[in-house]
Short mmCIF file of C-alpha atoms and ligand atoms in Angstrom, two decimals:
data_model
loop_
_atom_site.label_atom_id
_atom_site.label_comp_id
_atom_site.label_asym_id
_atom_site.label_seq_id
_atom_site.Cartn_x
_atom_site.Cartn_y
_atom_site.Cartn_z
CA UNK Y 1 56.48 90.79 128.41
CA UNK Y 2 53.21 88.89 128.39
CA UNK Y 3 52.93 85.52 126.90
CA UNK Y 4 50.54 86.93 124.40
CA UNK Y 5 52.94 89.26 122.82
CA UNK Y 6 55.44 86.51 122.43
CA UNK Y 7 53.30 85.32 119.46
CA UNK Y 8 52.69 88.81 118.02
CA UNK Y 9 54.32 89.73 114.72
CA UNK Y 10 55.08 92.96 113.15
CA UNK Y 11 55.71 94.27 109.64
CA UNK Y 12 59.32 95.51 109.27
CA UNK Y 13 61.70 96.32 106.34
CA UNK Y 14 64.68 94.09 106.39
CA UNK Y 15 68.04 94.59 104.52
CA UNK Y 16 69.71 91.25 103.99
CA UNK Y 17 72.42 92.43 101.84
CA UNK Y 18 73.35 95.97 100.72
CA UNK Y 19 72.61 96.64 96.96
CA UNK Y 20 71.56 99.59 94.80
CA UNK Y 21 68.22 100.84 96.00
CA UNK Y 22 66.85 100.42 92.41
CA UNK Y 23 66.87 96.77 93.07
CA UNK Y 24 64.64 97.12 96.12
CA UNK Y 25 67.03 95.67 98.70
CA UNK Y 26 64.70 96.26 101.59
CA UNK Y 27 62.23 93.43 102.05
CA UNK Y 28 58.79 93.82 103.80
CA UNK Y 29 58.83 90.94 106.37
CA UNK Y 30 56.79 89.67 109.34
CA UNK Y 31 59.04 89.60 112.38
CA UNK Y 32 58.28 88.76 115.92
CA UNK Y 33 57.62 91.87 118.05
CA UNK Y 34 60.87 92.29 119.90
CA UNK Y 35 61.12 91.43 123.61
CA UNK Y 36 62.68 93.98 125.90
CA UNK Y 37 65.30 93.67 128.64
CA UNK Y 38 64.98 95.25 132.14
CA UNK Y 39 66.54 98.46 130.93
CA UNK Y 40 64.81 98.67 127.61
CA UNK Y 41 61.70 100.16 126.21
CA UNK Y 42 59.35 98.82 123.44
CA UNK Y 43 57.91 101.57 121.26
CA UNK Y 44 55.15 101.43 118.77
CA UNK Y 45 56.53 103.33 115.91
CA UNK Y 46 54.37 106.26 114.80
CA UNK Y 47 56.95 107.78 112.41
CA UNK Y 48 60.42 107.29 111.30
CA UNK Y 49 62.54 109.73 109.23
CA UNK Y 50 64.43 108.68 106.20
CA UNK Y 51 68.04 109.96 106.46
CA UNK Y 52 70.74 109.94 103.76
CA UNK Y 53 72.76 107.83 106.06
CA UNK Y 54 70.14 105.09 105.55
CA UNK Y 55 70.79 105.22 101.79
CA UNK Y 56 74.59 104.88 102.41
CA UNK Y 57 73.79 101.80 104.60
CA UNK Y 58 71.38 100.24 102.19
CA UNK Y 59 73.67 100.67 99.22
CA UNK Y 60 76.82 99.54 101.05
CA UNK Y 61 78.72 102.85 100.84
CA UNK Y 62 79.44 102.55 104.55
CA UNK Y 63 80.24 98.88 105.81
CA UNK Y 64 77.43 96.83 107.27
CA UNK Y 65 77.65 96.24 111.07
CA UNK Y 66 74.52 94.06 111.48
CA UNK Y 67 72.77 91.88 108.94
CA UNK Y 68 69.98 91.27 108.39
CA UNK Y 69 69.12 94.82 109.55
CA UNK Y 70 66.04 96.94 110.05
CA UNK Y 71 67.24 100.51 109.27
CA UNK Y 72 65.94 103.84 110.56
CA UNK Y 73 67.21 106.13 113.21
CA UNK Y 74 64.84 109.04 113.45
CA UNK Y 75 62.16 107.20 115.49
CA UNK Y 76 59.02 108.70 117.00
CA UNK Y 77 57.17 106.12 118.98
CA UNK Y 78 54.65 105.72 121.72
CA UNK Y 79 55.86 103.75 124.77
CA UNK Y 80 54.14 100.30 124.56
CA UNK Y 81 55.99 98.60 127.37
CA UNK Y 82 58.99 99.33 129.68
CA UNK Y 83 61.55 97.09 131.47
CA UNK Y 84 61.63 96.52 135.15
CA UNK Y 85 64.25 99.14 135.73
CA UNK Y 86 62.72 101.86 133.76
CA UNK Y 87 60.79 104.04 136.15
CA UNK Y 88 60.52 107.32 134.41
CA UNK Y 89 58.48 106.51 131.17
CA UNK Y 90 54.72 106.03 131.27
CA UNK Y 91 52.98 103.87 128.83
CA UNK Y 92 51.56 105.88 125.82
CA UNK Y 93 54.24 108.67 126.10
CA UNK Y 94 55.38 110.02 122.71
CA UNK Y 95 59.24 109.75 122.52
CA UNK Y 96 62.15 109.98 120.07
CA UNK Y 97 65.13 107.72 119.48
CA UNK Y 98 68.12 109.28 117.49
CA UNK Y 99 71.24 107.71 115.71
CA UNK Y 100 73.47 107.44 118.82
CA UNK Y 101 71.85 104.58 120.75
CA UNK Y 102 74.35 103.33 123.35
CA UNK Y 103 77.97 104.32 124.36
CA UNK Y 104 80.42 102.43 126.62
CA UNK Y 105 81.08 105.32 129.01
CA UNK Y 106 84.56 104.11 129.73
CA UNK Y 107 86.77 104.73 126.53
CA UNK Y 108 88.79 107.83 126.68
CA UNK Y 109 86.37 109.84 124.43
CA UNK Y 110 83.42 108.96 126.66
CA UNK Y 111 85.51 110.11 129.69
CA UNK Y 112 86.04 113.35 128.08
CA UNK Y 113 82.37 113.87 127.22
CA UNK Y 114 82.88 113.19 123.49
CA UNK Y 115 80.68 110.22 123.37
CA UNK Y 116 79.94 110.91 119.79
CA UNK Y 117 83.44 109.51 119.23
CA UNK Y 118 83.04 106.45 121.48
CA UNK Y 119 84.96 103.53 120.17
CA UNK Y 120 82.30 101.10 121.26
CA UNK Y 121 79.25 103.12 120.29
CA UNK Y 122 76.03 101.36 119.02
CA UNK Y 123 73.94 103.26 116.42
CA UNK Y 124 70.22 102.78 115.87
CA UNK Y 125 69.26 101.24 112.68
CA UNK Y 126 73.03 100.14 112.00
CA UNK Y 127 74.33 98.20 115.11
CA UNK Y 128 70.95 97.59 116.74
CA UNK Y 129 67.48 97.26 114.90
CA UNK Y 130 65.84 100.64 113.89
CA UNK Y 131 62.61 102.11 113.23
CA UNK Y 132 61.66 100.98 109.66
CA UNK Y 133 59.15 98.72 111.52
CA UNK Y 134 55.88 98.71 113.53
CA UNK Y 135 57.72 98.27 116.82
CA UNK Y 136 61.29 98.79 117.95
CA UNK Y 137 62.97 97.81 121.29
CA UNK Y 138 65.59 100.21 122.51
CA UNK Y 139 67.72 101.02 125.50
CA UNK Y 140 66.20 103.59 127.97
CA UNK Y 141 69.41 105.86 127.39
CA UNK Y 142 68.50 106.30 123.73
CA UNK Y 143 65.01 107.69 124.46
CA UNK Y 144 64.24 111.35 124.63
CA UNK Y 145 61.13 113.40 125.45
CA UNK Y 146 59.96 115.44 122.56
CA UNK Y 147 58.95 119.03 122.20
CA UNK Y 148 55.31 119.97 122.19
CA UNK Y 149 53.49 121.62 119.21
CA UNK Y 150 54.62 119.30 116.49
CA UNK Y 151 53.07 116.45 114.46
CA UNK Y 152 54.70 113.13 114.62
CA UNK Y 153 55.99 113.39 111.12
CA UNK Y 154 57.58 116.83 112.07
CA UNK Y 155 59.29 115.47 115.03
CA UNK Y 156 61.05 112.58 113.24
CA UNK Y 157 63.49 114.68 111.13
CA UNK Y 158 64.57 116.52 114.14
CA UNK Y 159 66.24 113.50 115.54
CA UNK Y 160 69.03 113.15 112.99
CA UNK Y 161 68.66 115.86 110.33
CA UNK Y 162 68.05 118.34 113.07
CA UNK Y 163 70.58 117.07 115.59
CA UNK Y 164 73.54 116.58 113.24
CA UNK Y 165 72.63 119.78 111.48
CA UNK Y 166 72.69 121.51 114.80
CA UNK Y 167 76.23 120.05 115.76
CA UNK Y 168 77.44 121.11 112.32
CA UNK Y 169 76.09 124.48 112.79
CA UNK Y 170 77.66 124.97 116.29
CA UNK Y 171 81.03 123.63 114.82
CA UNK Y 172 80.83 126.40 112.11
CA UNK Y 173 81.25 128.79 114.80
CA UNK Y 174 78.90 131.47 113.24
CA UNK Y 175 77.22 134.12 115.17
CA UNK Y 176 74.85 136.99 114.60
CA UNK Y 177 75.81 139.10 111.64
CA UNK Y 178 77.88 136.32 110.05
CA UNK Y 179 77.34 134.62 106.76
CA UNK Y 180 76.91 130.87 106.61
CA UNK Y 181 77.24 128.97 103.34
CA UNK Y 182 75.21 125.96 103.06
CA UNK Y 183 76.09 123.33 100.27
CA UNK Y 184 73.20 120.95 99.43
CA UNK Y 185 69.78 121.64 100.72
CA UNK Y 186 67.75 118.87 102.00
CA UNK Y 187 66.24 117.60 105.38
CA UNK Y 188 69.17 118.88 107.60
CA UNK Y 189 69.90 121.99 105.69
CA UNK Y 190 66.37 123.27 105.72
CA UNK Y 191 66.38 122.95 109.57
CA UNK Y 192 69.92 124.51 109.95
CA UNK Y 193 68.70 127.49 107.74
CA UNK Y 194 66.10 128.22 110.25
CA UNK Y 195 68.35 127.91 113.23
CA UNK Y 196 70.78 130.33 111.62
CA UNK Y 197 67.99 132.80 110.71
CA UNK Y 198 66.61 132.69 114.33
CA UNK Y 199 70.15 133.64 115.55
CA UNK Y 200 70.49 136.49 112.98
CA UNK Y 201 73.02 134.65 110.79
CA UNK Y 202 72.67 135.38 107.03
CA UNK Y 203 72.53 132.18 104.75
CA UNK Y 204 73.88 131.74 101.37
CA UNK Y 205 72.69 128.48 99.87
CA UNK Y 206 74.27 126.59 96.96
CA UNK Y 207 72.32 123.68 95.34
CA UNK Y 208 71.40 122.42 92.05
CA UNK Y 209 67.79 121.59 92.31
CA UNK Y 210 65.44 124.26 91.41
CA UNK Y 211 62.99 123.04 94.01
CA UNK Y 212 65.57 123.11 96.77
CA UNK Y 213 66.62 126.64 95.55
CA UNK Y 214 63.03 127.77 96.05
CA UNK Y 215 62.76 126.31 99.42
CA UNK Y 216 65.95 127.99 100.41
CA UNK Y 217 64.57 131.29 99.24
CA UNK Y 218 61.33 130.75 101.21
CA UNK Y 219 63.37 130.11 104.38
CA UNK Y 220 65.14 133.35 104.20
CA UNK Y 221 68.41 132.65 102.18
CA UNK Y 222 69.76 135.99 100.87
CA UNK Y 223 71.89 134.31 98.10
CA UNK Y 224 70.86 131.15 96.30
CA UNK Y 225 72.85 129.66 93.48
CA UNK Y 226 74.81 126.69 92.28
CA UNK Y 227 78.07 125.59 93.78
CA UNK Y 228 80.12 127.27 91.00
CA UNK Y 229 78.23 130.64 91.30
CA UNK Y 230 80.60 132.89 93.13
CA UNK Y 231 78.71 134.56 96.10
CA UNK Y 232 78.42 138.30 96.29
CA UNK Y 233 80.23 138.45 99.73
CA UNK Y 234 82.67 135.95 101.34
CA UNK Y 235 81.30 133.47 103.64
CA UNK Y 236 82.21 133.37 107.26
CA UNK Y 237 82.03 129.55 107.44
CA UNK Y 238 80.25 126.87 105.41
CA UNK Y 239 78.58 123.47 106.03
CA UNK Y 240 78.57 120.83 103.27
CA UNK Y 241 75.56 118.56 103.39
CA UNK Y 242 75.81 116.97 99.91
CA UNK Y 243 77.98 113.83 99.74
CA UNK Y 244 80.22 115.29 97.06
CA UNK Y 245 84.09 115.89 98.02
CA UNK Y 246 84.61 118.40 95.23
CA UNK Y 247 82.42 120.90 97.11
CA UNK Y 248 85.25 121.37 99.50
CA UNK Y 249 87.06 123.20 96.87
CA UNK Y 250 84.22 125.68 96.25
CA UNK Y 251 83.59 126.10 99.96
CA UNK Y 252 87.11 126.85 100.67
CA UNK Y 253 87.40 129.35 97.93
CA UNK Y 254 84.39 131.23 99.23
CA UNK Y 255 85.25 131.37 103.02
CA UNK Y 256 87.19 134.28 104.46
CA UNK Y 257 90.19 134.19 106.47
CA UNK Y 258 89.87 131.84 109.64
CA UNK Y 259 86.61 130.38 108.06
CA UNK Y 260 85.49 126.74 108.85
CA UNK Y 261 84.38 124.36 106.25
CA UNK Y 262 82.26 121.63 108.15
CA UNK Y 263 81.34 118.48 106.32
CA UNK Y 264 78.14 117.10 108.04
CA UNK Y 265 77.76 113.73 106.10
CA UNK Y 266 78.79 110.33 107.22
CA UNK Y 267 79.89 109.55 103.55
CA UNK Y 268 81.48 111.67 100.91
CA UNK Y 269 83.12 111.06 97.53
CA UNK Y 270 86.92 111.61 97.60
CA UNK Y 271 88.18 115.20 98.27
CA UNK Y 272 89.87 116.86 95.36
CA UNK Y 273 93.43 118.08 95.23
CA UNK Y 274 93.46 121.72 96.42
CA UNK Y 275 96.10 124.40 96.21
CA UNK Y 276 97.48 125.20 99.69
CA UNK Y 277 96.64 128.82 99.27
CA UNK Y 278 92.93 127.83 99.68
CA UNK Y 279 93.54 126.43 103.13
CA UNK Y 280 96.07 129.16 104.08
CA UNK Y 281 94.88 131.91 106.40
CA UNK Y 282 93.82 129.45 109.07
CA UNK Y 283 90.97 128.25 107.14
CA UNK Y 284 89.94 124.66 108.22
CA UNK Y 285 88.02 121.61 106.99
CA UNK Y 286 86.32 119.33 109.55
CA UNK Y 287 83.91 116.52 109.66
CA UNK Y 288 81.03 115.94 112.01
CA UNK Y 289 80.80 112.43 113.54
CA UNK Y 290 77.62 111.49 115.14
CA UNK Y 291 76.31 113.62 118.00
CA UNK Y 292 76.57 113.87 121.79
CA UNK Y 293 73.54 113.44 123.96
CA UNK Y 294 73.84 117.11 124.87
CA UNK Y 295 73.45 117.95 121.12
CA UNK Y 296 70.15 115.99 121.02
CA UNK Y 297 68.94 117.79 124.09
CA UNK Y 298 70.05 121.16 122.99
CA UNK Y 299 68.36 120.79 119.47
CA UNK Y 300 65.06 119.45 121.02
CA UNK Y 301 65.14 122.44 123.44
CA UNK Y 302 65.80 124.80 120.64
CA UNK Y 303 62.80 123.35 118.73
CA UNK Y 304 60.66 123.86 121.91
CA UNK Y 305 61.54 127.48 122.24
CA UNK Y 306 61.56 128.36 118.50
CA UNK Y 307 59.13 126.51 116.34
CA UNK Y 308 61.00 125.09 113.29
CA UNK Y 309 59.05 124.64 110.15
CA UNK Y 310 59.70 120.93 109.43
CA UNK Y 311 58.78 120.17 105.79
CA UNK Y 312 57.95 116.59 105.84
CA UNK Y 313 56.52 114.36 103.25
CA UNK Y 314 54.80 111.18 104.64
CA UNK Y 315 54.86 107.71 102.95
CA UNK Y 316 53.62 104.38 103.90
CA UNK Y 317 56.24 102.15 105.57
CA UNK Y 318 56.02 99.60 102.65
CA UNK Y 319 57.31 102.17 100.32
CA UNK Y 320 60.87 102.64 101.87
CA UNK Y 321 62.67 101.37 98.73
CA UNK Y 322 60.85 104.07 96.57
CA UNK Y 323 61.48 106.74 99.10
CA UNK Y 324 65.22 106.00 99.35
CA UNK Y 325 65.30 106.07 95.43
CA UNK Y 326 63.64 109.54 95.55
CA UNK Y 327 66.15 110.76 98.07
CA UNK Y 328 69.03 109.52 95.93
CA UNK Y 329 67.54 111.42 92.90
CA UNK Y 330 67.09 114.61 95.00
CA UNK Y 331 63.35 114.40 94.44
CA UNK Y 332 62.42 114.75 98.17
CA UNK Y 333 61.68 118.44 98.83
CA UNK Y 334 63.13 118.46 102.35
CA UNK Y 335 62.35 115.43 104.75
CA UNK Y 336 60.81 112.08 103.97
CA UNK Y 337 59.08 110.22 106.74
CA UNK Y 338 57.76 106.66 106.84
CA UNK Y 339 54.64 105.84 108.89
CA UNK Y 340 53.45 102.38 109.65
CA UNK Y 341 49.88 103.50 110.12
CA UNK Y 342 49.31 106.51 107.66
ZN1 ZN R 1 82.99 104.97 124.88
ZN1 ZN R 2 70.75 110.28 110.09
#
């Protein structure tokens, strides 16, 4: 890094202590532009998606790993500088950084190709600084090339909402002609709905917000209702995106024999007591934890081959507290994206 950039500062949103988002826990600060190591990359952030996980981190529903913290793990940035050992990225290239940042490669999960379960994993905007900033330094292994034909604000939500949704969708095991139930309809669900439709899977959507119901219909849902509305036909499997544990009971009572109920969130309120008969007939409930690098590549490939309509609302970086509050109140239509330079 040149001496000049040592003095350079950037705007960043910093969480010093988790607190309800209504109290404005993210502070707009001037921080030094980070310096990079030899296997790292400095990105100028062009867009950073806002994920429900950010809300859980900011409010302390999941334990803090690093404080003070710059959150944000759906980063689209232009390569500003590369470390000495990074040979395959050119300055100016537009790239993406997802939630999974670094893994150890040696624990038994890494050895089995399940690096999403790595015992020593580092996550972007949680264990290492994230993208709610003008610049971010990140390890080369966390940087992905992005599909063509999308705007920056359309690419950002692919990096977690898209990737985790994709992993949950694959875990649901649905195929052409099946019916997939989707509980909660936001950033991730609106992308999964399109992946499912592209593969000939019918979707039934359960959500309270009239605006989310409308969006679900626009994206091809053949049934739209609230969680307590019994669907016309049984579901083959279901994915729960809303962080409400009681939905497990609804989902299990709607899936047919052998059906899977996949919980896509990093946090949920407690699960209810359920009669064993709901789980019987080889129904299962499973959570999704993070993603593998292969999931990221597959989702980005999918988005290259099949154009996903990413519904993004763009906000200035400085408004992150307000955006998180809107997300908490289900007032974001699909995906919210922060931009340092609107
Ligand atoms: Zn590991
Ligand atoms: Zn996320």
